[in-house]
mmCIF file with all atom_site columns, C-alpha atoms in Angstrom:
data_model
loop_
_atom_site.group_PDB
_atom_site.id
_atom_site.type_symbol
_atom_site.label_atom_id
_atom_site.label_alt_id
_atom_site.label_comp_id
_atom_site.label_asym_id
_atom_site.label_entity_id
_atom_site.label_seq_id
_atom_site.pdbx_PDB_ins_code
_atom_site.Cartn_x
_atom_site.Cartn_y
_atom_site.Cartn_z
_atom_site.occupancy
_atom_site.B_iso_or_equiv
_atom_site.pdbx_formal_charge
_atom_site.auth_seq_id
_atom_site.auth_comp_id
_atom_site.auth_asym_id
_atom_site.auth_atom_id
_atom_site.pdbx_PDB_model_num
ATOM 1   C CA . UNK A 1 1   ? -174.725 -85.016 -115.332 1.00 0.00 ? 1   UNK A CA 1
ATOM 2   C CA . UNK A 1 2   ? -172.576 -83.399 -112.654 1.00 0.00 ? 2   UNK A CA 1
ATOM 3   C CA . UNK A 1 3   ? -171.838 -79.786 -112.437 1.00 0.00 ? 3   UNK A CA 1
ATOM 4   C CA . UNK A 1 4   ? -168.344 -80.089 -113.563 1.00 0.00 ? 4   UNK A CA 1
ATOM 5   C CA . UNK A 1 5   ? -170.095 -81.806 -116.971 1.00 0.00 ? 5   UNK A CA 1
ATOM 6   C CA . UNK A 1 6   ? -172.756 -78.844 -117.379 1.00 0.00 ? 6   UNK A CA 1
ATOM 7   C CA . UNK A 1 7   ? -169.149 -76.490 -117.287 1.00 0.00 ? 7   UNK A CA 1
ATOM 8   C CA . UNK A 1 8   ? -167.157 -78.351 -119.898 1.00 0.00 ? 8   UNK A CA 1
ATOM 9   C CA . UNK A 1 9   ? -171.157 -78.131 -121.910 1.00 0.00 ? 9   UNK A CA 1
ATOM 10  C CA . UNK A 1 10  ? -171.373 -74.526 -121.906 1.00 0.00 ? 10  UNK A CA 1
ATOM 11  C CA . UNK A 1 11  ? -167.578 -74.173 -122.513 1.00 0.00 ? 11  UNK A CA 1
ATOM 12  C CA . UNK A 1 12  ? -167.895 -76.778 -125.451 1.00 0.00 ? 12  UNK A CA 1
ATOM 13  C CA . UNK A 1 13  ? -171.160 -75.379 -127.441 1.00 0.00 ? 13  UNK A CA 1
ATOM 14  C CA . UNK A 1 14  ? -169.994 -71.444 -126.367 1.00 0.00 ? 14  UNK A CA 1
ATOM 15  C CA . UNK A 1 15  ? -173.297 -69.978 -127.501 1.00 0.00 ? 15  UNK A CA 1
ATOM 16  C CA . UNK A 1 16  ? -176.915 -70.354 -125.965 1.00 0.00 ? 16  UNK A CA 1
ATOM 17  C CA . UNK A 1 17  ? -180.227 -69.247 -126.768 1.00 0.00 ? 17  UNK A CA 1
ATOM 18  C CA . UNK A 1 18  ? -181.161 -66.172 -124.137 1.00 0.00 ? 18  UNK A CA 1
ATOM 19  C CA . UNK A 1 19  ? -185.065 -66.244 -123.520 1.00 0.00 ? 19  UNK A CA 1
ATOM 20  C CA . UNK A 1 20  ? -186.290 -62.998 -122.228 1.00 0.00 ? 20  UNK A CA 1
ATOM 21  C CA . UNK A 1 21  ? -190.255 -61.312 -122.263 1.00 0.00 ? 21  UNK A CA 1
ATOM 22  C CA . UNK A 1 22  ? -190.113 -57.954 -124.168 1.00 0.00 ? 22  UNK A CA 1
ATOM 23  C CA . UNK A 1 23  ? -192.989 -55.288 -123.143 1.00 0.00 ? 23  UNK A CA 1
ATOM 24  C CA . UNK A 1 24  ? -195.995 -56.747 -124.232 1.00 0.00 ? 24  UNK A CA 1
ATOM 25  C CA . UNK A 1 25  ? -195.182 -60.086 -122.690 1.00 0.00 ? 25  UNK A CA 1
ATOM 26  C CA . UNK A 1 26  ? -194.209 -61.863 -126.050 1.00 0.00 ? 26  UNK A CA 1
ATOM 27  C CA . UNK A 1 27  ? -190.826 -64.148 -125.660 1.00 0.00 ? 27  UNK A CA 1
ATOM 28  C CA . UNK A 1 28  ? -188.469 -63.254 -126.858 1.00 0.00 ? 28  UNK A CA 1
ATOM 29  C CA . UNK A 1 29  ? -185.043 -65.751 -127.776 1.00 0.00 ? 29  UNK A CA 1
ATOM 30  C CA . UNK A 1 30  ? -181.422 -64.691 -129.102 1.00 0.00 ? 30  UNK A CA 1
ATOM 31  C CA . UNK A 1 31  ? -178.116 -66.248 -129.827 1.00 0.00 ? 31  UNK A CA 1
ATOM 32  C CA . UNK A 1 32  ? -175.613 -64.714 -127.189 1.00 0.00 ? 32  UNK A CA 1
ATOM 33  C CA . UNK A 1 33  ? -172.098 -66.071 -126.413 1.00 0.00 ? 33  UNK A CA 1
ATOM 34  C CA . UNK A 1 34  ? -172.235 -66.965 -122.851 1.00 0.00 ? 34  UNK A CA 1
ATOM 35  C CA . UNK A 1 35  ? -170.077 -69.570 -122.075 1.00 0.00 ? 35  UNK A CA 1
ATOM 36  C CA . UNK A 1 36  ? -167.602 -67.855 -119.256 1.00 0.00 ? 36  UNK A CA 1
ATOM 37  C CA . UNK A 1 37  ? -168.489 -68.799 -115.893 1.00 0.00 ? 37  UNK A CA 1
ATOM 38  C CA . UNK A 1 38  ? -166.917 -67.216 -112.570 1.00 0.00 ? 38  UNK A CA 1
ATOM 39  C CA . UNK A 1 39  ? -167.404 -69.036 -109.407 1.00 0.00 ? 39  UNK A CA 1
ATOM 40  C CA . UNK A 1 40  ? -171.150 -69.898 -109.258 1.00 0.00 ? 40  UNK A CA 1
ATOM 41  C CA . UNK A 1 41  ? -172.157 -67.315 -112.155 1.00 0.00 ? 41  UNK A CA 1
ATOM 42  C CA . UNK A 1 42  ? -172.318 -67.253 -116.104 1.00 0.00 ? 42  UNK A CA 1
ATOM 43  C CA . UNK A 1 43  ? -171.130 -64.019 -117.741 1.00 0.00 ? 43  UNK A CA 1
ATOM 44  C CA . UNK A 1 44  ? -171.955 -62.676 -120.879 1.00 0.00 ? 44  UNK A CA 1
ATOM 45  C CA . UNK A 1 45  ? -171.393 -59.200 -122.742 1.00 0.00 ? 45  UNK A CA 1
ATOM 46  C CA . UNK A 1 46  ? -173.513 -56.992 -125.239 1.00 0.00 ? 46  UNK A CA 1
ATOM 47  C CA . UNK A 1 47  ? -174.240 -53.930 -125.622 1.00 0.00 ? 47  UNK A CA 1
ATOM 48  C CA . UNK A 1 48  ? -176.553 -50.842 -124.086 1.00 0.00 ? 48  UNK A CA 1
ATOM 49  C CA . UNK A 1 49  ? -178.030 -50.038 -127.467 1.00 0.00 ? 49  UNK A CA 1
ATOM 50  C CA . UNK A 1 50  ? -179.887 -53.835 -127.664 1.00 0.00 ? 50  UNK A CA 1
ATOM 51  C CA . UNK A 1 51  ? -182.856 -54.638 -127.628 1.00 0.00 ? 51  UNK A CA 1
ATOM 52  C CA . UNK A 1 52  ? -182.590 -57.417 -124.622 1.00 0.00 ? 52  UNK A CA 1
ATOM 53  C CA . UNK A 1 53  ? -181.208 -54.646 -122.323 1.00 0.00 ? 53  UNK A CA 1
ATOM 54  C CA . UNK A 1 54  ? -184.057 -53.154 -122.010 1.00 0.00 ? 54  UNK A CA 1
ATOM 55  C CA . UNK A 1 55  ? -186.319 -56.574 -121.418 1.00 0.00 ? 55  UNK A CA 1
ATOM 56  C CA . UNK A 1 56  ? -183.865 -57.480 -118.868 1.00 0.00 ? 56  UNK A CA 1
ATOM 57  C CA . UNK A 1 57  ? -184.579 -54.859 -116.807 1.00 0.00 ? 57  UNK A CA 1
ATOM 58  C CA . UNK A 1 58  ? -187.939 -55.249 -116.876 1.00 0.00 ? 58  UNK A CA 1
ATOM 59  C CA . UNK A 1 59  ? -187.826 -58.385 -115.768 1.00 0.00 ? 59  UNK A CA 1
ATOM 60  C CA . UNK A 1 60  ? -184.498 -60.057 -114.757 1.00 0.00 ? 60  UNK A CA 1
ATOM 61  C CA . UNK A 1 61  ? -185.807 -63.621 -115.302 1.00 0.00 ? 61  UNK A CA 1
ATOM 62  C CA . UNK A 1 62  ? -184.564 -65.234 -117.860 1.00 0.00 ? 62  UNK A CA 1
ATOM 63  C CA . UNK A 1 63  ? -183.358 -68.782 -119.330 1.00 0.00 ? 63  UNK A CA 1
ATOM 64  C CA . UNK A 1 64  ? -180.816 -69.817 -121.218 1.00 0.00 ? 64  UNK A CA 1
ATOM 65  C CA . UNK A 1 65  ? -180.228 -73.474 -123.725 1.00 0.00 ? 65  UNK A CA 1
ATOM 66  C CA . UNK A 1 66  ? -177.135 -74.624 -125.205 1.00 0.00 ? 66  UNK A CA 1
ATOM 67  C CA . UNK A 1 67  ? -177.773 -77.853 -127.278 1.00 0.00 ? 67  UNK A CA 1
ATOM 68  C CA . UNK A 1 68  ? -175.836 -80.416 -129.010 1.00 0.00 ? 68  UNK A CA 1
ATOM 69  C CA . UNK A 1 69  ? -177.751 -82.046 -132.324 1.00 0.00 ? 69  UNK A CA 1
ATOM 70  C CA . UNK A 1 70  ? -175.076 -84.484 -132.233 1.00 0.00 ? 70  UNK A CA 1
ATOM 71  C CA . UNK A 1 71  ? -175.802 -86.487 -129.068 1.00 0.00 ? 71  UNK A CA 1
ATOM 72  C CA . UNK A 1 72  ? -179.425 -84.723 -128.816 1.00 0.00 ? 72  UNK A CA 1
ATOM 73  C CA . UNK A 1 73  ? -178.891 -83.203 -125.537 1.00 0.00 ? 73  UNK A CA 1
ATOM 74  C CA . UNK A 1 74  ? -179.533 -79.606 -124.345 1.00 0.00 ? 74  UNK A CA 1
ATOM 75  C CA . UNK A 1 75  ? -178.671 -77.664 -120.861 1.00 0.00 ? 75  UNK A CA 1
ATOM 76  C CA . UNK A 1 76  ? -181.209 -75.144 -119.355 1.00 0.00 ? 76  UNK A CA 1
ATOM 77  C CA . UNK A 1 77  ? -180.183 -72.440 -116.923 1.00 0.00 ? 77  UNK A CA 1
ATOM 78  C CA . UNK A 1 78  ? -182.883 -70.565 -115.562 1.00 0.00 ? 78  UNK A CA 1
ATOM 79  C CA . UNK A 1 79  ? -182.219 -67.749 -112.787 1.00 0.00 ? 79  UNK A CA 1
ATOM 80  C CA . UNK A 1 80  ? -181.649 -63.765 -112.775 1.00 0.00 ? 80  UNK A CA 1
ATOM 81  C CA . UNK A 1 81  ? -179.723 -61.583 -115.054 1.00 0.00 ? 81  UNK A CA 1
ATOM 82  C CA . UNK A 1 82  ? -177.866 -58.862 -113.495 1.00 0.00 ? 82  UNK A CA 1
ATOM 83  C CA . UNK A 1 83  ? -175.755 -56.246 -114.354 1.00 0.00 ? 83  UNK A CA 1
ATOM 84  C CA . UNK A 1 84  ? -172.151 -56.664 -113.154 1.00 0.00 ? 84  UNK A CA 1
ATOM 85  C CA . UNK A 1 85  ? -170.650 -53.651 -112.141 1.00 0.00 ? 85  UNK A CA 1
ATOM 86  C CA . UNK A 1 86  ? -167.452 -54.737 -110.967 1.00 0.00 ? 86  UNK A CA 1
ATOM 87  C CA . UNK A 1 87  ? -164.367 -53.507 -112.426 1.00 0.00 ? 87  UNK A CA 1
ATOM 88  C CA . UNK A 1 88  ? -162.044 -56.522 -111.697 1.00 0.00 ? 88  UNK A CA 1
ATOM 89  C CA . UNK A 1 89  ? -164.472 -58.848 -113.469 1.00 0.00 ? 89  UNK A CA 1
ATOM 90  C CA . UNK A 1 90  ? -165.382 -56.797 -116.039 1.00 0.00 ? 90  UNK A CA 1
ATOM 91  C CA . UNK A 1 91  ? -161.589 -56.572 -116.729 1.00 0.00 ? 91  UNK A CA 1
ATOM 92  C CA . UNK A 1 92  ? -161.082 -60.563 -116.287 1.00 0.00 ? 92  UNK A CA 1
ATOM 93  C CA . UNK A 1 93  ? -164.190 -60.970 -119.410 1.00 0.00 ? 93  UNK A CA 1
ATOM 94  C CA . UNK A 1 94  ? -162.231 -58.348 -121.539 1.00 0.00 ? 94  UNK A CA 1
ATOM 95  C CA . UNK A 1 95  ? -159.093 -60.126 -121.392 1.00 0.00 ? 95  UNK A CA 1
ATOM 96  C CA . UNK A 1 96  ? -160.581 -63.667 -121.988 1.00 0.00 ? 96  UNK A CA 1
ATOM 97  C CA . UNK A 1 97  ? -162.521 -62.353 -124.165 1.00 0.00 ? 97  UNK A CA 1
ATOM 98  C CA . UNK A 1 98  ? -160.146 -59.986 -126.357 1.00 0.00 ? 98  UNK A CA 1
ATOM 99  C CA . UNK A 1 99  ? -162.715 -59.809 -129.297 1.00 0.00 ? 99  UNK A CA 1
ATOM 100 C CA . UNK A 1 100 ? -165.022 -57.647 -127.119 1.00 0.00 ? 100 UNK A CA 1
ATOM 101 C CA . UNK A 1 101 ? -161.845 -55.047 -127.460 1.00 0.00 ? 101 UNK A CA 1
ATOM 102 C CA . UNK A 1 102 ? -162.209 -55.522 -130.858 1.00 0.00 ? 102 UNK A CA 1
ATOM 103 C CA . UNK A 1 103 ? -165.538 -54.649 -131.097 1.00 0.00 ? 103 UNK A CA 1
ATOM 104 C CA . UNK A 1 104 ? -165.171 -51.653 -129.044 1.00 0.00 ? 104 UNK A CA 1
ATOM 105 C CA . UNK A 1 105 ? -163.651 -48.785 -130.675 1.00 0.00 ? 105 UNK A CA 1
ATOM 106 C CA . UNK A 1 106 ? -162.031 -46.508 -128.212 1.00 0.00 ? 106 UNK A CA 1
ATOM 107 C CA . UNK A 1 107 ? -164.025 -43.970 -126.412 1.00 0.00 ? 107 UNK A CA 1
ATOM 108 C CA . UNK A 1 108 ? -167.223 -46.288 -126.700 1.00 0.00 ? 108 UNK A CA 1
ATOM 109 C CA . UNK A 1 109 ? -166.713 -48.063 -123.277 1.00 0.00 ? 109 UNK A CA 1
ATOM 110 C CA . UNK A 1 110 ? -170.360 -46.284 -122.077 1.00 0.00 ? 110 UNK A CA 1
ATOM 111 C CA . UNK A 1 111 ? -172.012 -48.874 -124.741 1.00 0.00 ? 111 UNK A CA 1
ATOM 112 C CA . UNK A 1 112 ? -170.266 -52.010 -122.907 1.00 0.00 ? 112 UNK A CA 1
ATOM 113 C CA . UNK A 1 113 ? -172.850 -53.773 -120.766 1.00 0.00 ? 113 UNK A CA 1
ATOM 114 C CA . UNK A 1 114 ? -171.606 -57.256 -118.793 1.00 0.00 ? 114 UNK A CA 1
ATOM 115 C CA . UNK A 1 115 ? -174.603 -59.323 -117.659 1.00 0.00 ? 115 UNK A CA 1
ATOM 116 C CA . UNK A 1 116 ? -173.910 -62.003 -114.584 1.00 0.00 ? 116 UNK A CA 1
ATOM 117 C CA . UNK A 1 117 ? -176.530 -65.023 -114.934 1.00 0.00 ? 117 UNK A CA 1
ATOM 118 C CA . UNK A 1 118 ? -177.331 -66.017 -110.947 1.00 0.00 ? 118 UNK A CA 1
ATOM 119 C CA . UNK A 1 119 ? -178.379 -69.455 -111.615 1.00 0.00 ? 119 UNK A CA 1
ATOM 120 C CA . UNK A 1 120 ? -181.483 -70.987 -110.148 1.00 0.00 ? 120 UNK A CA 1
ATOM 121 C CA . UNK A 1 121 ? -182.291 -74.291 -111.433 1.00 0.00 ? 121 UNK A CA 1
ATOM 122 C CA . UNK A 1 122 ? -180.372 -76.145 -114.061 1.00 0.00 ? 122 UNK A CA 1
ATOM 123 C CA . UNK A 1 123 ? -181.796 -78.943 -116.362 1.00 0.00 ? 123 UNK A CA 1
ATOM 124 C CA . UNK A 1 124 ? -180.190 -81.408 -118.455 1.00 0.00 ? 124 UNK A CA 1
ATOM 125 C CA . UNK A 1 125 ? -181.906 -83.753 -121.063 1.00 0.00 ? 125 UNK A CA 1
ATOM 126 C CA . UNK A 1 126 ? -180.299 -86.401 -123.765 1.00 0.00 ? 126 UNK A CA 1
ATOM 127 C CA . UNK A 1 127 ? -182.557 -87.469 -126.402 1.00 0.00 ? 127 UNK A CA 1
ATOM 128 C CA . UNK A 1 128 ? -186.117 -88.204 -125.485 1.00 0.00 ? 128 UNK A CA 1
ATOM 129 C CA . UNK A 1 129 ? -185.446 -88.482 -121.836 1.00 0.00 ? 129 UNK A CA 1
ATOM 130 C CA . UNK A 1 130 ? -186.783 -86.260 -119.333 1.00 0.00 ? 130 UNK A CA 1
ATOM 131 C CA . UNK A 1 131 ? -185.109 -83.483 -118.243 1.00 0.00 ? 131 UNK A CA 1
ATOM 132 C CA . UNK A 1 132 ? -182.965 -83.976 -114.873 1.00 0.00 ? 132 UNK A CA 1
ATOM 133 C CA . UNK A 1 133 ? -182.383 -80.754 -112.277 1.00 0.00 ? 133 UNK A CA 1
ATOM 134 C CA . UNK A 1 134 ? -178.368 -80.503 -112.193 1.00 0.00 ? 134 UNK A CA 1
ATOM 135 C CA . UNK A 1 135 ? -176.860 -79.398 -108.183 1.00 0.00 ? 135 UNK A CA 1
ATOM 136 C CA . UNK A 1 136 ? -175.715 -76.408 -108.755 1.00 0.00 ? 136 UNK A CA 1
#
């Protein structure tokens, strides 16, 4: 699978499973929709009140799976979750992304959080085969 095919993936399924480790080291895993992807990066929103916010920043690593039970496949993403702070991006997720406005009722911007996944390995698998590290 190419990188161009892990893309049109994500785009496809729309929402992973988010792995992060809360306090006490358990795992943790969560539905998110994370399927917009700027330049090298994956983008996803939620918001400051949730529980993963405060797992990601203790620790920033986390992984993310979209699967198809169709075909049996599933794409990994591991790397670090950051916050993304700039304005011009945050404005490009709003607008493709109009339900987020929707969810927002005005004068509750503060509770808006944008996360940028900096992917560091990617893994593909179909069926029973092994997974295969994806250039990135």
């Amino acid at each position: 699978m190419t990188r161009e095919e892990v893309v049109a993936y994500i785009k496809e399924v729309k929402f992973g499973y988010l792995a992060t480790v809360d306090a006490g080291n358990a795992p943790r895993v969560r539905p998110v929709g994370i399927k917009d992807i700027y330049g090298d990066n994956l983008y996803f929103f939620t918001f400051v009140t949730t529980r993963k916010v405060a797992e990601i920043e203790n620790n920033p690593q986390v992984e993310v799976a979209w699967s198809k039970l169709t075909d049996q496949s599933q794409v990994r993403i591991s790397g670090k979750m950051v916050v993304e702070e700039d304005p011009a991006i945050q404005q490009r997720f709003k607008e493709d992304n109009p339900i987020v406005s929707n969810l927002l009722p005005e004068g509750a911007s503060h509770l808006f959080r944008l996360y940028r996944l900096e992917p560091e390995k990617v893994h593909m698998a179909k069926g029973l085969t092994p997974y295969t590290e994806v250039a990135w």
